[in-house]
């Protein structure tokens, strides 16, 4: 992946992006966050990695999320009841997968994940949050730990007190906790096996179509694809066919004459 700086992002931000210490672990094929993504997108990203460009501007909010994680991690540092920032590994269908959880409260048997997000995201369906937390719970259960509750703790980066005072249905605090349904171990295992099988097929060339959820389909519009939120849309045959069906390619060609 290549980075661009079309908007003159300061050097400090560029260095912060470049110094990201993240690793999914030695020998790991996919992480939990990759497993819940579209197999088509993940496979195309691997295939076209050298052709993909990302602007540093679009990485700024990720830095905010990492900063929030660091602050909360430091707050829990002396709590012996909390296991935090732990990466777990498991073998399934010949693949090694991993996932790093934010906190596990041993006393409460409570698994928590932090999200630095927007007020809008809080009000929309997020099935990937439920999937992600249950895959984390599956990993912990595989390692002999009991999990009884799942929780997302959101930090709303665009929260406004004036809106909270004015609207009854607006979040009344910039920190909102959401209980996530906990699946049974059998259901979790079946889901992991299903996701691994889909990704294995995709990496071999059998690309399944992205679902409506993958494409962020809203009122007939493929928001993710049309809004250039997908890094692999220029290489995606499904999106190119959809553009032909919608006449988007013809409009682009006509406007460029």
Short mmCIF file of C-alpha atoms in Angstrom, two decimals:
data_model
loop_
_atom_site.label_atom_id
_atom_site.label_comp_id
_atom_site.label_asym_id
_atom_site.label_seq_id
_atom_site.Cartn_x
_atom_site.Cartn_y
_atom_site.Cartn_z
CA UNK A 1 0.00 0.00 0.00
CA UNK A 2 1.22 3.47 -0.90
CA UNK A 3 0.50 6.71 0.95
CA UNK A 4 -0.13 10.15 -0.55
CA UNK A 5 -0.24 13.59 1.02
CA UNK A 6 -2.53 15.59 -1.25
CA UNK A 7 -3.75 17.85 1.55
CA UNK A 8 -0.43 18.82 3.18
CA UNK A 9 -0.90 16.87 6.40
CA UNK A 10 1.81 17.91 8.93
CA UNK A 11 4.90 15.76 9.26
CA UNK A 12 4.02 14.77 12.85
CA UNK A 13 0.83 13.10 11.65
CA UNK A 14 2.67 11.36 8.82
CA UNK A 15 5.25 9.99 11.25
CA UNK A 16 2.51 8.80 13.61
CA UNK A 17 0.83 6.90 10.78
CA UNK A 18 4.12 5.40 9.63
CA UNK A 19 5.10 4.33 13.17
CA UNK A 20 2.06 2.15 13.71
CA UNK A 21 3.31 -0.89 15.72
CA UNK A 22 0.30 -3.07 14.85
CA UNK A 23 0.90 -6.71 13.99
CA UNK A 24 -1.57 -9.57 13.79
CA UNK A 25 1.14 -12.04 14.88
CA UNK A 26 3.64 -14.42 13.32
CA UNK A 27 2.11 -16.97 10.97
CA UNK A 28 -1.38 -15.47 11.26
CA UNK A 29 -3.34 -15.51 8.01
CA UNK A 30 -6.19 -13.23 9.12
CA UNK A 31 -7.15 -11.32 12.23
CA UNK A 32 -10.66 -11.20 13.67
CA UNK A 33 -11.26 -7.75 12.16
CA UNK A 34 -10.30 -9.13 8.74
CA UNK A 35 -12.46 -12.24 9.14
CA UNK A 36 -15.63 -10.20 9.60
CA UNK A 37 -14.89 -8.08 6.52
CA UNK A 38 -16.05 -8.91 3.02
CA UNK A 39 -13.96 -11.83 1.66
CA UNK A 40 -14.02 -10.12 -1.75
CA UNK A 41 -12.53 -6.91 -0.35
CA UNK A 42 -9.88 -8.69 1.74
CA UNK A 43 -8.79 -10.87 -1.21
CA UNK A 44 -8.66 -7.93 -3.63
CA UNK A 45 -6.64 -5.90 -1.14
CA UNK A 46 -4.10 -8.71 -0.91
CA UNK A 47 -4.01 -9.06 -4.70
CA UNK A 48 -3.65 -5.33 -5.45
CA UNK A 49 -1.74 -4.15 -2.39
CA UNK A 50 0.98 -2.42 -4.44
CA UNK A 51 -1.64 -0.55 -6.52
CA UNK A 52 -3.66 0.84 -3.61
CA UNK A 53 -3.11 4.41 -2.43
CA UNK A 54 -4.31 5.97 0.82
CA UNK A 55 -4.03 9.64 1.71
CA UNK A 56 -2.66 10.54 5.14
CA UNK A 57 -5.73 12.74 5.64
CA UNK A 58 -7.90 9.62 5.81
CA UNK A 59 -5.80 8.09 8.60
CA UNK A 60 -6.26 10.89 11.14
CA UNK A 61 -9.35 9.44 12.83
CA UNK A 62 -7.52 6.13 13.26
CA UNK A 63 -4.89 8.02 15.23
CA UNK A 64 -7.60 9.46 17.48
CA UNK A 65 -8.89 5.96 18.14
CA UNK A 66 -5.41 4.72 19.04
CA UNK A 67 -4.91 7.67 21.37
CA UNK A 68 -8.16 6.88 23.18
CA UNK A 69 -7.11 3.24 23.54
CA UNK A 70 -3.77 4.26 25.02
CA UNK A 71 -5.35 6.60 27.58
CA UNK A 72 -7.86 3.96 28.70
CA UNK A 73 -5.16 1.29 28.80
CA UNK A 74 -3.08 3.46 31.13
CA UNK A 75 -6.14 3.98 33.35
CA UNK A 76 -6.46 0.20 33.83
CA UNK A 77 -2.75 -0.48 34.27
CA UNK A 78 -2.88 -1.11 38.04
CA UNK A 79 -6.12 -3.10 38.09
CA UNK A 80 -5.14 -6.75 38.58
CA UNK A 81 -8.69 -7.81 37.73
CA UNK A 82 -8.30 -6.51 34.17
CA UNK A 83 -6.46 -8.26 31.34
CA UNK A 84 -5.94 -5.72 28.59
CA UNK A 85 -4.57 -5.51 25.06
CA UNK A 86 -4.15 -9.29 24.91
CA UNK A 87 -3.70 -10.99 21.52
CA UNK A 88 -4.98 -14.57 21.35
CA UNK A 89 -4.40 -17.20 18.66
CA UNK A 90 -6.26 -20.25 17.38
CA UNK A 91 -5.94 -22.81 14.58
CA UNK A 92 -9.00 -23.53 12.48
CA UNK A 93 -9.34 -25.31 9.13
CA UNK A 94 -5.57 -25.15 8.64
CA UNK A 95 -5.35 -21.40 9.27
CA UNK A 96 -3.91 -19.54 12.22
CA UNK A 97 -6.10 -16.60 13.21
CA UNK A 98 -5.74 -14.00 15.96
CA UNK A 99 -7.59 -11.25 17.74
CA UNK A 100 -6.54 -8.57 20.22
CA UNK A 101 -9.07 -7.61 22.86
CA UNK A 102 -9.15 -4.33 24.75
CA UNK A 103 -10.15 -5.50 28.24
CA UNK A 104 -11.36 -8.62 30.01
CA UNK A 105 -12.69 -8.21 33.55
CA UNK A 106 -11.95 -11.53 35.27
CA UNK A 107 -14.32 -10.79 38.15
CA UNK A 108 -17.27 -9.81 35.97
CA UNK A 109 -16.32 -12.15 33.08
CA UNK A 110 -16.95 -9.10 30.93
CA UNK A 111 -15.25 -8.52 27.59
CA UNK A 112 -15.13 -4.86 26.50
CA UNK A 113 -14.07 -3.27 23.23
CA UNK A 114 -13.45 0.46 22.82
CA UNK A 115 -14.73 2.34 19.77
CA UNK A 116 -13.94 5.95 18.94
CA UNK A 117 -16.80 6.73 16.60
CA UNK A 118 -19.48 9.24 15.58
CA UNK A 119 -22.94 9.97 16.94
CA UNK A 120 -24.38 8.88 13.58
CA UNK A 121 -22.67 5.48 13.79
CA UNK A 122 -24.13 4.97 17.25
CA UNK A 123 -27.64 5.20 15.81
CA UNK A 124 -27.10 2.79 12.92
CA UNK A 125 -27.08 -1.00 12.81
CA UNK A 126 -23.64 -2.46 13.46
CA UNK A 127 -23.80 -6.25 13.00
CA UNK A 128 -20.01 -6.29 12.67
CA UNK A 129 -19.69 -5.18 16.30
CA UNK A 130 -21.68 -8.21 17.45
CA UNK A 131 -19.63 -10.49 15.20
CA UNK A 132 -16.31 -9.04 16.34
CA UNK A 133 -17.06 -9.30 20.06
CA UNK A 134 -18.32 -12.86 19.72
CA UNK A 135 -15.19 -13.92 17.84
CA UNK A 136 -13.11 -12.41 20.64
CA UNK A 137 -15.24 -14.30 23.17
CA UNK A 138 -14.70 -17.50 21.17
CA UNK A 139 -10.93 -17.03 21.38
CA UNK A 140 -11.04 -16.52 25.13
CA UNK A 141 -13.27 -19.55 25.58
CA UNK A 142 -10.85 -21.60 23.47
CA UNK A 143 -8.18 -20.63 26.02
CA UNK A 144 -10.25 -21.79 28.98
CA UNK A 145 -11.77 -18.49 30.15
CA UNK A 146 -15.42 -17.94 30.98
CA UNK A 147 -17.19 -15.08 29.24
CA UNK A 148 -20.64 -14.03 30.40
CA UNK A 149 -21.05 -10.50 29.01
CA UNK A 150 -19.95 -8.45 26.02
CA UNK A 151 -19.83 -4.67 25.85
CA UNK A 152 -18.88 -1.91 23.43
CA UNK A 153 -17.72 1.32 25.04
CA UNK A 154 -18.05 4.15 22.54
CA UNK A 155 -16.30 7.51 22.69
CA UNK A 156 -18.27 9.89 20.46
CA UNK A 157 -15.72 12.16 18.80
CA UNK A 158 -18.33 14.59 17.41
CA UNK A 159 -20.58 14.77 20.51
CA UNK A 160 -22.01 18.21 21.30
CA UNK A 161 -23.38 19.26 24.66
CA UNK A 162 -25.68 21.81 22.99
CA UNK A 163 -27.35 19.00 21.03
CA UNK A 164 -27.69 16.87 24.17
CA UNK A 165 -29.41 19.74 25.98
CA UNK A 166 -31.75 20.36 23.04
CA UNK A 167 -32.71 16.83 21.91
CA UNK A 168 -34.07 14.09 24.14
CA UNK A 169 -32.99 11.36 21.71
CA UNK A 170 -29.41 12.62 21.42
CA UNK A 171 -26.73 10.84 23.52
CA UNK A 172 -26.57 12.60 26.86
CA UNK A 173 -22.88 11.85 27.33
CA UNK A 174 -19.92 11.41 24.94
CA UNK A 175 -19.29 8.00 26.49
CA UNK A 176 -21.97 5.41 25.73
CA UNK A 177 -21.80 1.71 26.65
CA UNK A 178 -23.69 -0.85 24.60
CA UNK A 179 -24.42 -4.41 25.69
CA UNK A 180 -23.75 -6.91 22.91
CA UNK A 181 -25.61 -10.26 22.65
CA UNK A 182 -23.40 -13.19 23.62
CA UNK A 183 -23.71 -16.25 21.39
CA UNK A 184 -23.27 -19.81 22.52
CA UNK A 185 -19.90 -21.46 21.88
CA UNK A 186 -21.34 -23.76 19.18
CA UNK A 187 -22.75 -20.80 17.25
CA UNK A 188 -19.48 -18.91 17.62
CA UNK A 189 -17.50 -21.88 16.33
CA UNK A 190 -19.82 -22.35 13.35
CA UNK A 191 -19.49 -18.67 12.48
CA UNK A 192 -15.68 -18.80 12.64
CA UNK A 193 -15.60 -21.90 10.42
CA UNK A 194 -17.96 -20.29 7.92
CA UNK A 195 -15.90 -17.08 7.72
CA UNK A 196 -12.60 -18.94 7.34
CA UNK A 197 -14.05 -21.09 4.54
CA UNK A 198 -15.32 -18.00 2.69
CA UNK A 199 -11.96 -16.25 2.95
CA UNK A 200 -10.04 -19.36 1.93
CA UNK A 201 -12.16 -19.67 -1.21
CA UNK A 202 -11.79 -15.95 -1.96
CA UNK A 203 -8.01 -16.01 -1.68
CA UNK A 204 -7.99 -18.91 -4.14
CA UNK A 205 -9.93 -16.79 -6.64
CA UNK A 206 -13.54 -17.72 -5.89
CA UNK A 207 -14.73 -14.21 -4.99
CA UNK A 208 -18.22 -14.05 -3.48
CA UNK A 209 -20.20 -10.90 -4.17
CA UNK A 210 -20.23 -8.23 -1.50
CA UNK A 211 -23.51 -8.16 0.38
CA UNK A 212 -25.78 -5.13 0.72
CA UNK A 213 -24.24 -4.58 4.14
CA UNK A 214 -20.72 -4.78 2.70
CA UNK A 215 -21.62 -2.14 0.09
CA UNK A 216 -23.49 0.05 2.62
CA UNK A 217 -26.59 -0.05 0.45
CA UNK A 218 -28.88 2.84 1.42
CA UNK A 219 -31.96 3.86 -0.58
CA UNK A 220 -30.67 2.11 -3.68
CA UNK A 221 -27.20 3.67 -3.51
CA UNK A 222 -23.98 1.73 -2.93
CA UNK A 223 -22.57 4.28 -0.49
CA UNK A 224 -19.28 2.51 0.11
CA UNK A 225 -18.53 2.01 -3.59
CA UNK A 226 -19.91 5.25 -4.99
CA UNK A 227 -18.35 7.36 -2.25
CA UNK A 228 -14.87 5.89 -2.78
CA UNK A 229 -14.87 4.43 0.73
CA UNK A 230 -13.67 1.08 -0.66
CA UNK A 231 -9.98 0.90 -1.52
CA UNK A 232 -10.45 -1.89 -4.05
CA UNK A 233 -13.46 -0.55 -5.98
CA UNK A 234 -11.29 0.21 -9.08
CA UNK A 235 -10.34 -3.49 -9.20
CA UNK A 236 -13.76 -4.94 -8.33
CA UNK A 237 -15.67 -6.62 -11.18
CA UNK A 238 -18.88 -6.57 -9.12
CA UNK A 239 -18.74 -2.80 -8.76
CA UNK A 240 -17.78 -2.26 -12.39
CA UNK A 241 -20.78 -4.34 -13.49
CA UNK A 242 -23.02 -2.38 -11.11
CA UNK A 243 -21.72 0.90 -12.54
CA UNK A 244 -22.58 -0.30 -16.05
CA UNK A 245 -26.08 -1.28 -14.88
CA UNK A 246 -26.61 2.13 -13.29
CA UNK A 247 -25.10 3.98 -16.23
CA UNK A 248 -22.41 5.55 -14.05
CA UNK A 249 -19.61 4.69 -16.46
CA UNK A 250 -21.49 6.31 -19.35
CA UNK A 251 -22.09 9.45 -17.29
CA UNK A 252 -18.40 9.66 -16.42
CA UNK A 253 -17.34 9.18 -20.01
CA UNK A 254 -19.84 11.77 -21.22
CA UNK A 255 -18.67 14.31 -18.69
CA UNK A 256 -15.05 13.89 -19.65
CA UNK A 257 -15.51 14.78 -23.31
#
